[in-house]
N, CA, C and O atoms as a Tinker XYZ file with bonds, in Angstrom:
   128  protein
     1  N    -24.582000  -20.208000  -13.987000    73     2
     2  CA   -24.853000  -19.480000  -12.725000    64     1     3
     3  C    -24.746000  -17.935000  -12.490000    63     2     4     5
     4  O    -23.644000  -17.387000  -12.446000    81     3
     5  N    -25.748000  -17.348000  -12.361000    73     3     6
     6  CA   -25.623000  -15.890000  -12.462000    64     5     7
     7  C    -24.589000  -15.007000  -11.164000    63     6     8     9
     8  O    -24.350000  -15.356000  -10.008000    81     7
     9  N    -24.332000  -14.296000  -11.603000    73     7    10
    10  CA   -23.486000  -13.198000  -10.656000    64     9    11
    11  C    -24.404000  -12.226000  -10.012000    63    10    12    13
    12  O    -25.098000  -11.464000  -10.684000    81    11
    13  N    -24.415000  -12.248000   -8.535000    73    11    14
    14  CA   -25.246000  -11.392000   -7.837000    64    13    15
    15  C    -24.593000  -10.032000   -7.663000    63    14    16    17
    16  O    -23.421000   -9.958000   -8.031000    81    15
    17  N    -25.183000   -8.907000   -7.143000    73    15    18
    18  CA   -24.601000   -7.790000   -6.746000    64    17    19
    19  C    -23.783000   -7.998000   -5.593000    63    18    20    21
    20  O    -22.820000   -7.231000   -5.610000    81    19
    21  N    -23.810000   -8.760000   -4.585000    73    19    22
    22  CA   -23.192000   -9.026000   -3.477000    64    21    23
    23  C    -21.716000   -9.429000   -4.122000    63    22    24    25
    24  O    -20.695000   -8.796000   -3.853000    81    23
    25  N    -21.749000  -10.423000   -4.895000    73    23    26
    26  CA   -20.378000  -11.029000   -5.550000    64    25    27
    27  C    -19.688000   -9.723000   -6.173000    63    26    28    29
    28  O    -18.520000   -9.516000   -5.841000    81    27
    29  N    -20.312000   -8.822000   -7.051000    73    27    30
    30  CA   -20.041000   -7.964000   -7.598000    64    29    31
    31  C    -19.425000   -7.014000   -6.701000    63    30    32    33
    32  O    -18.285000   -6.675000   -7.019000    81    31
    33  N    -19.838000   -6.586000   -5.818000    73    31    34
    34  CA   -19.350000   -5.624000   -4.720000    64    33    35
    35  C    -18.168000   -6.215000   -4.172000    63    34    36    37
    36  O    -17.085000   -5.631000   -4.133000    81    35
    37  N    -18.406000   -7.561000   -3.682000    73    35    38
    38  CA   -17.014000   -8.117000   -2.972000    64    37    39
    39  C    -15.754000   -8.064000   -3.871000    63    38    40    41
    40  O    -14.616000   -7.974000   -3.411000    81    39
    41  N    -16.071000   -8.131000   -5.286000    73    39    42
    42  CA   -14.951000   -8.324000   -6.140000    64    41    43
    43  C    -14.321000   -7.123000   -6.689000    63    42    44    45
    44  O    -13.200000   -7.079000   -7.195000    81    43
    45  N    -15.164000   -6.127000   -6.539000    73    43    46
    46  CA   -14.731000   -4.429000   -6.626000    64    45    47
    47  C    -14.626000   -3.632000   -5.488000    63    46    48    49
    48  O    -14.375000   -2.427000   -5.470000    81    47
    49  N    -14.840000   -4.398000   -4.498000    73    47    50
    50  CA   -14.786000   -3.385000   -3.076000    64    49    51
    51  C    -15.496000   -2.394000   -3.026000    63    50    52    53
    52  O    -14.913000   -1.324000   -2.850000    81    51
    53  N    -16.916000   -2.384000   -3.154000    73    51    54
    54  CA   -18.071000   -1.283000   -3.037000    64    53    55
    55  C    -19.229000   -1.954000   -2.180000    63    54    56    57
    56  O    -19.379000   -3.165000   -2.017000    81    55
    57  N    -19.910000   -1.073000   -1.734000    73    55    58
    58  CA   -21.140000   -1.901000   -1.296000    64    57    59
    59  C    -22.100000   -2.210000   -2.333000    63    58    60    61
    60  O    -22.059000   -1.819000   -3.500000    81    59
    61  N    -22.983000   -2.964000   -1.779000    73    59    62
    62  CA   -23.850000   -3.713000   -2.887000    64    61    63
    63  C    -24.751000   -2.600000   -3.326000    63    62    64    65
    64  O    -25.151000   -2.543000   -4.489000    81    63
    65  N    -25.159000   -1.498000   -2.197000    73    63    66
    66  CA   -25.839000   -0.358000   -2.742000    64    65    67
    67  C    -25.328000    0.274000   -3.887000    63    66    68    69
    68  O    -26.040000    0.802000   -4.740000    81    67
    69  N    -23.911000    0.220000   -3.921000    73    67    70
    70  CA   -23.474000    1.024000   -4.788000    64    69    71
    71  C    -23.514000    0.289000   -6.249000    63    70    72    73
    72  O    -23.727000    1.000000   -7.232000    81    71
    73  N    -23.344000   -0.911000   -6.392000    73    71    74
    74  CA   -23.513000   -1.774000   -7.416000    64    73    75
    75  C    -25.159000   -1.486000   -8.017000    63    74    76    77
    76  O    -25.575000   -1.146000   -9.125000    81    75
    77  N    -25.776000   -1.770000   -6.843000    73    75    78
    78  CA   -27.323000   -1.715000   -7.529000    64    77    79
    79  C    -27.611000   -0.191000   -8.132000    63    78    80    81
    80  O    -28.383000   -0.216000   -9.090000    81    79
    81  N    -27.244000    0.835000   -7.838000    73    79    82
    82  CA   -27.344000    2.177000   -7.914000    64    81    83
    83  C    -27.007000    2.252000   -9.541000    63    82    84    85
    84  O    -27.740000    2.565000  -10.479000    81    83
    85  N    -25.606000    1.844000   -9.511000    73    83    86
    86  CA   -25.073000    1.779000  -10.971000    64    85    87
    87  C    -25.746000    0.905000  -11.961000    63    86    88    89
    88  O    -25.783000    1.311000  -13.123000    81    87
    89  N    -26.295000   -0.259000  -11.664000    73    87    90
    90  CA   -27.005000   -1.234000  -12.541000    64    89    91
    91  C    -28.273000   -0.627000  -12.901000    63    90    92    93
    92  O    -28.684000   -0.741000  -14.056000    81    91
    93  N    -29.011000    0.083000  -11.915000    73    91    94
    94  CA   -30.287000    0.787000  -12.263000    64    93    95
    95  C    -30.364000    2.239000  -12.928000    63    94    96    97
    96  O    -31.415000    2.817000  -13.206000    81    95
    97  N    -28.939000    2.781000  -13.158000    73    95    98
    98  CA   -28.931000    3.609000  -14.075000    64    97    99
    99  C    -28.923000    5.206000  -13.059000    63    98   100   101
   100  O    -29.208000    6.292000  -13.564000    81    99
   101  N    -28.584000    5.047000  -11.759000    73    99   102
   102  CA   -28.505000    6.181000  -10.873000    64   101   103
   103  C    -27.173000    6.472000  -10.434000    63   102   104   105
   104  O    -26.984000    6.607000   -9.225000    81   103
   105  N    -26.017000    6.614000  -11.411000    73   103   106
   106  CA   -24.769000    7.007000  -11.083000    64   105   107
   107  C    -24.524000    8.147000  -10.130000    63   106   108   109
   108  O    -23.500000    8.105000   -9.449000    81   107
   109  N    -25.430000    9.253000   -9.996000    73   107   110
   110  CA   -25.667000   10.238000   -9.082000    64   109   111
   111  C    -25.664000   10.066000   -7.979000    63   110   112   113
   112  O    -25.573000   10.982000   -7.162000    81   111
   113  N    -25.786000    8.571000   -7.620000    73   111   114
   114  CA   -25.971000    8.031000   -6.022000    64   113   115
   115  C    -24.505000    7.506000   -5.624000    63   114   116   117
   116  O    -24.204000    7.196000   -4.471000    81   115
   117  N    -23.755000    7.454000   -6.566000    73   115   118
   118  CA   -22.132000    6.722000   -6.331000    64   117   119
   119  C    -21.148000    7.987000   -6.367000    63   118   120   121
   120  O    -21.320000    8.937000   -7.132000    81   119
   121  N    -20.279000    7.903000   -5.608000    73   119   122
   122  CA   -19.139000    8.640000   -5.824000    64   121   123
   123  C    -18.122000    8.052000   -6.395000    63   122   124   125
   124  O    -18.009000    6.828000   -6.347000    81   123
   125  N    -17.009000    9.030000   -7.175000    73   123   126
   126  CA   -16.281000    8.088000   -7.986000    64   125   127
   127  C    -14.943000    7.786000   -7.105000    63   126   128
   128  O    -14.092000    7.002000   -7.525000    81   127
């Protein structure tokens, strides 16, 4: 079963949008 961006976000404590931005190669939209 595939892992969703929602599940990743919940595991690491960030928003789905942050996970999506990193996976799509847009780390400038995410603060460290």
